PDB file of C-alpha atoms in Angstrom:
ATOM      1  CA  UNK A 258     -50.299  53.752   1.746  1.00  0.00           C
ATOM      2  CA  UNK A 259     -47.667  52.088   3.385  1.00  0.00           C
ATOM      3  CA  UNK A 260     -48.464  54.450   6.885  1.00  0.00           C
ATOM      4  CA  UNK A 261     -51.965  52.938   6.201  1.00  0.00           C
ATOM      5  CA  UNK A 262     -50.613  49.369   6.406  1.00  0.00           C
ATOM      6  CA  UNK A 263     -48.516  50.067   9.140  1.00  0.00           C
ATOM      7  CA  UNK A 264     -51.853  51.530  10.949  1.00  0.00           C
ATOM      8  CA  UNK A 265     -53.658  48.012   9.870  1.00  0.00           C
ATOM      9  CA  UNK A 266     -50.819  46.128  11.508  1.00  0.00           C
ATOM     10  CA  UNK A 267     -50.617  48.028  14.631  1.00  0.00           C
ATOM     11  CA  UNK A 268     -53.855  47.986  15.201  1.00  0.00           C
ATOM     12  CA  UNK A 269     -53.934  44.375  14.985  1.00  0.00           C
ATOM     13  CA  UNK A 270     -50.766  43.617  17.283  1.00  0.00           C
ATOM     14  CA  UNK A 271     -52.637  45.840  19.639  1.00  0.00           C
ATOM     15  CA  UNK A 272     -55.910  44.054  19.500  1.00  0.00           C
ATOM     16  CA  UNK A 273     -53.923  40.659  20.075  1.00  0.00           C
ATOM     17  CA  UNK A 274     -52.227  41.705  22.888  1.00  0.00           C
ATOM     18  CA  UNK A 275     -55.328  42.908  24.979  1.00  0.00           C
ATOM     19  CA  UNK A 276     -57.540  40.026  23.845  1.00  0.00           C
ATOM     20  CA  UNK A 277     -57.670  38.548  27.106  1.00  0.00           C
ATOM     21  CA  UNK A 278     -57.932  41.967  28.504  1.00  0.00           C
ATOM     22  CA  UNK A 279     -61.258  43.340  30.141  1.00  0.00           C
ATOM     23  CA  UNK A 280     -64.361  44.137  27.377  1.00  0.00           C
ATOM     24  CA  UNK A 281     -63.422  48.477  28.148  1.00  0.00           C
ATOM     25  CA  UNK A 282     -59.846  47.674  27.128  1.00  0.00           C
ATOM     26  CA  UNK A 283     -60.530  45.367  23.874  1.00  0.00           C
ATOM     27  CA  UNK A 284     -63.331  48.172  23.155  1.00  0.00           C
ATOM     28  CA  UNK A 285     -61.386  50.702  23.103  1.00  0.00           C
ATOM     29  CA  UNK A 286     -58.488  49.154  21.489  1.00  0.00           C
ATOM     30  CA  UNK A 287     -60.671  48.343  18.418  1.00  0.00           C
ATOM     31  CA  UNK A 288     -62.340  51.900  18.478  1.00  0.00           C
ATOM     32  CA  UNK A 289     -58.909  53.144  18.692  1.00  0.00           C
ATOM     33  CA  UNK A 290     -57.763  51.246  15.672  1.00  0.00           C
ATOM     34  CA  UNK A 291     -61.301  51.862  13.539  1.00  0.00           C
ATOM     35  CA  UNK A 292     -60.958  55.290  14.057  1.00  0.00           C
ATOM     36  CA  UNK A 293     -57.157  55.793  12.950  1.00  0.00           C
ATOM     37  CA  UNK A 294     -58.088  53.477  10.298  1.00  0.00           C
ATOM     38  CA  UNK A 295     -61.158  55.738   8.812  1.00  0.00           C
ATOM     39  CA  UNK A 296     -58.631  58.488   9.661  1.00  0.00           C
ATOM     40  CA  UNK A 297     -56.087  57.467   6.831  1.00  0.00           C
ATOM     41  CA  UNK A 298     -58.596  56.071   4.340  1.00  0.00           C
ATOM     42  CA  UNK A 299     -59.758  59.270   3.964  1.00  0.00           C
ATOM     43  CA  UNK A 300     -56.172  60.842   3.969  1.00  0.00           C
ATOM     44  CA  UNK A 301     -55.362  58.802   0.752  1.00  0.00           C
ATOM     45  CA  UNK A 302     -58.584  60.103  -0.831  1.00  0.00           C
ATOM     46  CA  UNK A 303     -57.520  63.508   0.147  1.00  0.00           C
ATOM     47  CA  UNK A 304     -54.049  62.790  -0.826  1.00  0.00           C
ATOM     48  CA  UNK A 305     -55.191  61.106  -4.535  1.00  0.00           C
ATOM     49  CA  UNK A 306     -56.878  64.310  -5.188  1.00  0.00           C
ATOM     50  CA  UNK A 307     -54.646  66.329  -4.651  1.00  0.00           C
ATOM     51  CA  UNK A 308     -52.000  64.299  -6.389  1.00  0.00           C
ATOM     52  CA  UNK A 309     -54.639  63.726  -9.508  1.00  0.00           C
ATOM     53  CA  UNK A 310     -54.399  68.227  -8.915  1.00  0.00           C
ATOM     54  CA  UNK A 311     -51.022  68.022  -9.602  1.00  0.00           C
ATOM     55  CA  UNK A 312     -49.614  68.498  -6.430  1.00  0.00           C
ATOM     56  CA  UNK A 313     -47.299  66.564  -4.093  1.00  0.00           C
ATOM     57  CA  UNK A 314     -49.073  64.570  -1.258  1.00  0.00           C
ATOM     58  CA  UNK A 315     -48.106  64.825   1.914  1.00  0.00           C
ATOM     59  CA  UNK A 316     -48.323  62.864   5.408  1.00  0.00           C
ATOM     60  CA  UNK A 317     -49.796  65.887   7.294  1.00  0.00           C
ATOM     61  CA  UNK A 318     -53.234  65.045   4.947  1.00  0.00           C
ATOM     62  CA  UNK A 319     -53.385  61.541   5.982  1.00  0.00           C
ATOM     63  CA  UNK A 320     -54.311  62.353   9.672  1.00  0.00           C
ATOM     64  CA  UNK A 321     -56.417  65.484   9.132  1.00  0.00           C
ATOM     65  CA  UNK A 322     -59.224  65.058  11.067  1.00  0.00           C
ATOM     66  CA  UNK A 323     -61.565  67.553   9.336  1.00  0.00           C
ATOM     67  CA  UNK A 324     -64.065  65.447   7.698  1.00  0.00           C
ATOM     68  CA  UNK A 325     -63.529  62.470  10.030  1.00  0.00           C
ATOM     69  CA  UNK A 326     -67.157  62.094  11.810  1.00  0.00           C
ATOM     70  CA  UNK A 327     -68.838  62.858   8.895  1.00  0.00           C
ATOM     71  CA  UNK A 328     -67.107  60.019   6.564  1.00  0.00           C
ATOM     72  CA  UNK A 329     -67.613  57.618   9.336  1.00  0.00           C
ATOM     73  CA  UNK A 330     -71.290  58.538   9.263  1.00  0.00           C
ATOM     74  CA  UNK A 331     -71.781  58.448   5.954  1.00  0.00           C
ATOM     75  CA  UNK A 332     -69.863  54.957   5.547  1.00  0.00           C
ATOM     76  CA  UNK A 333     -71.919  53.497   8.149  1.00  0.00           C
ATOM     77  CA  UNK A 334     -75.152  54.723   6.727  1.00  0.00           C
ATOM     78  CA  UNK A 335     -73.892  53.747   2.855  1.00  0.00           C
ATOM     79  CA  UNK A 336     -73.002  49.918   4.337  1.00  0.00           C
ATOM     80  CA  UNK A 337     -76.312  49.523   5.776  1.00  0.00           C
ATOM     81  CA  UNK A 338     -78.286  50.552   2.742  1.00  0.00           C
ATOM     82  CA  UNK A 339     -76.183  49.172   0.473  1.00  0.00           C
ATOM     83  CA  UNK A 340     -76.163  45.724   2.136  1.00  0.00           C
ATOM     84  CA  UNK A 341     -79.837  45.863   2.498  1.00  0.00           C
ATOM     85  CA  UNK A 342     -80.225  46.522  -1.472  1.00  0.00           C
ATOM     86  CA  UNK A 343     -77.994  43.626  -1.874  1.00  0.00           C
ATOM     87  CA  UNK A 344     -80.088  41.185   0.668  1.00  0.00           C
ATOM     88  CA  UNK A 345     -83.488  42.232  -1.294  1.00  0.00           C
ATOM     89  CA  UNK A 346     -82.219  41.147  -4.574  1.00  0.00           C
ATOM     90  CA  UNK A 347     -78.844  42.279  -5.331  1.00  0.00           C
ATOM     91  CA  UNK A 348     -79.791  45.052  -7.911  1.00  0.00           C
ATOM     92  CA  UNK A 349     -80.979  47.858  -5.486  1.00  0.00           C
ATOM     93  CA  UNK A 350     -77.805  47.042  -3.688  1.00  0.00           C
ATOM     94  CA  UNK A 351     -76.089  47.668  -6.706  1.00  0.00           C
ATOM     95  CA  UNK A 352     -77.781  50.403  -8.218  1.00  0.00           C
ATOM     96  CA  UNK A 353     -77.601  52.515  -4.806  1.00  0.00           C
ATOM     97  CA  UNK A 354     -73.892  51.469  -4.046  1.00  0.00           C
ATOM     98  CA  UNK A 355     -72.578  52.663  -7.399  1.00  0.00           C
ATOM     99  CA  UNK A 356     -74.293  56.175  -7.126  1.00  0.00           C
ATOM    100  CA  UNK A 357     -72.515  56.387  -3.804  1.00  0.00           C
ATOM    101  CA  UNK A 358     -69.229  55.884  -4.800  1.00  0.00           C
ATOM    102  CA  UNK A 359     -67.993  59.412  -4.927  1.00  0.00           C
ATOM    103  CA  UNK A 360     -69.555  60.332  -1.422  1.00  0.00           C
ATOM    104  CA  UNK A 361     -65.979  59.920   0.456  1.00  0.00           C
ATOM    105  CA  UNK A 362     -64.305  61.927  -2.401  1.00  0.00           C
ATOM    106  CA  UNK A 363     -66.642  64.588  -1.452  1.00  0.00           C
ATOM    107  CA  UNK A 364     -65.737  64.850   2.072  1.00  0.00           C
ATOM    108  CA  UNK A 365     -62.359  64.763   1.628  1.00  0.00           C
ATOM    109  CA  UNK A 366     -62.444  67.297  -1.104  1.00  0.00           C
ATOM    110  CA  UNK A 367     -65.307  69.518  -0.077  1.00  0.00           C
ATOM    111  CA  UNK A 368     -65.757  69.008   3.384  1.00  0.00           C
ATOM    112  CA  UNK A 369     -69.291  68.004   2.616  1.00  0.00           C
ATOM    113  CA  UNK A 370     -71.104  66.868   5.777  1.00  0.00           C
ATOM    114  CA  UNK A 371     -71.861  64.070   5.527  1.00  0.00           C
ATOM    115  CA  UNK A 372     -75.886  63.885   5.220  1.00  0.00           C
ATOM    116  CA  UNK A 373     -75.206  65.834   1.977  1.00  0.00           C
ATOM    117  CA  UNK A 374     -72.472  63.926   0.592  1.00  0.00           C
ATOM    118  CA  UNK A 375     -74.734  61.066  -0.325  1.00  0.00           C
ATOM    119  CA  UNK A 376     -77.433  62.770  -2.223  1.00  0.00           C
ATOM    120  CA  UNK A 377     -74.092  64.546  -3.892  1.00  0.00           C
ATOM    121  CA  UNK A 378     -72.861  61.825  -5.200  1.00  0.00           C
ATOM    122  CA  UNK A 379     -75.965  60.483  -6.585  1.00  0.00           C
ATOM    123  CA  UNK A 380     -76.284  64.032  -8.271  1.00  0.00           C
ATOM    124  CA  UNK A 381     -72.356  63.583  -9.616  1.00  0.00           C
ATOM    125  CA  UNK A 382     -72.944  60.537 -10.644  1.00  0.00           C
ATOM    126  CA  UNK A 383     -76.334  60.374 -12.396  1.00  0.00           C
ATOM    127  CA  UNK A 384     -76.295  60.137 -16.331  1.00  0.00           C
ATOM    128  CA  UNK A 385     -72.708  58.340 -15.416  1.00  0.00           C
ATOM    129  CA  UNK A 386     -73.240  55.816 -13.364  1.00  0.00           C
ATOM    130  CA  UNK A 387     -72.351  52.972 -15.876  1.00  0.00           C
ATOM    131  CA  UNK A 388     -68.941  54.535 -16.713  1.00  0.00           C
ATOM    132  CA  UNK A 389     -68.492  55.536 -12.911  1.00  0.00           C
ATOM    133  CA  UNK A 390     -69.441  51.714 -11.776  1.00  0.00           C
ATOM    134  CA  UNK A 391     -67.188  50.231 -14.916  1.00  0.00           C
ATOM    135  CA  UNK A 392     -63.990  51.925 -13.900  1.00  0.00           C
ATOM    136  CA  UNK A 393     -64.948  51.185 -10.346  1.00  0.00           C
ATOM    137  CA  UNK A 394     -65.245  47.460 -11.569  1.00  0.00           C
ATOM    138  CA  UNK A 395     -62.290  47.553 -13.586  1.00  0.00           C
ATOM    139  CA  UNK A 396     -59.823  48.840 -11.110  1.00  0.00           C
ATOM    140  CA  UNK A 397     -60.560  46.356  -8.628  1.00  0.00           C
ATOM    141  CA  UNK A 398     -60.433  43.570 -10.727  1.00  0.00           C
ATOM    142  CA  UNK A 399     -56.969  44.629 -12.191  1.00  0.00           C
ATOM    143  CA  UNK A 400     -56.423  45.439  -8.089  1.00  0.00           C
ATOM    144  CA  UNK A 401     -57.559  42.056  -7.116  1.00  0.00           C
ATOM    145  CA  UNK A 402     -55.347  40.064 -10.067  1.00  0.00           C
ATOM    146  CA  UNK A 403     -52.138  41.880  -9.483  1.00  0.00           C
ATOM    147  CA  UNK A 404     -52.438  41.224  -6.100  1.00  0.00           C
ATOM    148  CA  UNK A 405     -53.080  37.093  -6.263  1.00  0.00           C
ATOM    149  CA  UNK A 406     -50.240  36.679  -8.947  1.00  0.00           C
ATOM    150  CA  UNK A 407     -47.631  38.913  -6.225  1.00  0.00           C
ATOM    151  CA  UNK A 408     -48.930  36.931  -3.424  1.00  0.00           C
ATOM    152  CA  UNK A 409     -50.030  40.504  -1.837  1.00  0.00           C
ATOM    153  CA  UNK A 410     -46.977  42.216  -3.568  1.00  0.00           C
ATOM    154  CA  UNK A 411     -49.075  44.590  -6.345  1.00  0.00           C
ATOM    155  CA  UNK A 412     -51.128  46.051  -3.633  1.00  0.00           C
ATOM    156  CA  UNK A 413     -48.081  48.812  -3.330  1.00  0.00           C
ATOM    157  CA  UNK A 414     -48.301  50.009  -6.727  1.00  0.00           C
ATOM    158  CA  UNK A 415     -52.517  48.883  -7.541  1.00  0.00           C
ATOM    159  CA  UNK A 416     -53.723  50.235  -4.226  1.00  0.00           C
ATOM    160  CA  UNK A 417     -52.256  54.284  -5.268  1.00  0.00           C
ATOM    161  CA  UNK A 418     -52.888  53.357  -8.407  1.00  0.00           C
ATOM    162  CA  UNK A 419     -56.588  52.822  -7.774  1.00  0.00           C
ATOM    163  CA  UNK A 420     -57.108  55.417  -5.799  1.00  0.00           C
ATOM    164  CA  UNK A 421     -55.288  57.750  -8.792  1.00  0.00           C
ATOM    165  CA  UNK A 422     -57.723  56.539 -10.879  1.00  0.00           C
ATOM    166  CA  UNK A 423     -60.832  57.101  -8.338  1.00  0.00           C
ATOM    167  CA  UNK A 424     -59.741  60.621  -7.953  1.00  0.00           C
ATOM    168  CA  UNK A 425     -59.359  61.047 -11.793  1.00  0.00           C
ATOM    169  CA  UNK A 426     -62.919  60.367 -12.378  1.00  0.00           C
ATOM    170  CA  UNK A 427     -64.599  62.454  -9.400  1.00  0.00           C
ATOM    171  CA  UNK A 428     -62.854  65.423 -10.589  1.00  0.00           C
ATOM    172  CA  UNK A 429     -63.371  64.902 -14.498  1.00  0.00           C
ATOM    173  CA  UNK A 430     -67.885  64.759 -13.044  1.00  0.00           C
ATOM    174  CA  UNK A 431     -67.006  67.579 -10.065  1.00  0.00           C
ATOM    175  CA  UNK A 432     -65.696  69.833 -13.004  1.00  0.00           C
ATOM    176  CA  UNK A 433     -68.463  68.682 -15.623  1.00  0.00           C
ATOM    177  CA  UNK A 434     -71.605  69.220 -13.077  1.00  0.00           C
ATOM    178  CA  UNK A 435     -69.758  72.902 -12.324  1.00  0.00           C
TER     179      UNK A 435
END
C-alpha cells in the first residue's frame, strides 16, 4: 500500500511540475500516472488474494502487467454504467454496481478478460448480492471512520485491511460457485 501512495504522490509532484508544460507533456504525464496507478490497484487485489491464500505478498505482484488493459477496460466500462444507473434513479446504479464488485478480483485472480469479468461477477455474485454489497458497505464505512478520527492515519492498517476482507469474500463465492 504504501508503494501505492508513494505512486499517488509522485504522480502528483509530476503533474505539478509540468502544469505549465505543453498539452503532449501534461497528457502524458497524467496517462503516465493513471496507468501506474491502475497498475498497483490491481497489484493489491492480486496481492490480498494471495495473502487471504495464505501466502506472503510480494512487490513483484504489484507491477505485473498481465491483466492491466483488461481491468482498465472493464473499470471504465463499470464507471459509465454504474454512474448512469445512479443518474436514472440511483437504484439501477446500485443494483448493477454491487453485482460488479468482484469483476477486478477476477482479473487479478483469473486473468479473466475483461468483457467476461463483468458478466462473472454478476454470476459470483447473484443469490449474494446483499451479503456481498453489506460487507462492501461495512468496510468502507469502518474505512472511512478510522480514517477521519486519525486525520488520514487508519488508512495504513483499514486500506489492507479492506482489501483482506474483499479478497476473503470473492474466494469464499469463487470456491462455492466451483
Amino acid at each position: 500500500m504504501f508503494v501505492w501512495f508513494g505512486v499517488a504522490i509522485v504522480g502528483r509532484l509530476v503533474n505539478h511540475f509540468v502544469s505549465d508544460s505543453s498539452l503532449v507533456v501534461v497528457a502524458f504525464a497524467n496517462a503516465l500516472t493513471f496507468v501506474l496507478m491502475s497498475m498497483t490497484t490491481l497489484g493489491m487485489f492480486r496481492n490480498a488474494l494471495i495473502a487471504v491464500d495464505g501466502q506472503k505478498p510480494t512487490p513483484r505482484a504489484l507491477f505485473l502487467v498481465s491483466g492491466l488493459v483488461w481491468y482498465i477496460l472493464a473499470s471504465f466500462v463499470s464507471t459509465v454504467v454504474v454512474v448512469v444507473g445512479l443518474v436514472l434513479l440511483i437504484v439501477p446504479g446500485v443494483i448493477i454496481g454491487g453485482f460488479w464488485l468482484m469483476f477486478a478480483y477476477l482479473i487479478a485472480d483469473k486473468q479473466t478478460p475483461w468483457l467476461s469479468s463483468l458478466p462473472q461477477s454478476w454470476r459470483l455474485v447473484r443469490g449474494s448480492w446483499g451479503y456481498v454489497v453489506g460487507t462492501w458497505l461495512s468496510t468502507y464505512v469502518v474505512m472511512a471512520i478510522s480514517g477521519l478520527l486519525t486525520f488520514g492515519l487508519a488508512f495504513f492498517i483499514s486500506v489492507p485491511w479492506t482489501l483482506l476482507v474483499h479478497a476473503r469474500v470473492y474466494r469464499g463465492l469463487a470456491t462455492s460457485s466451483a
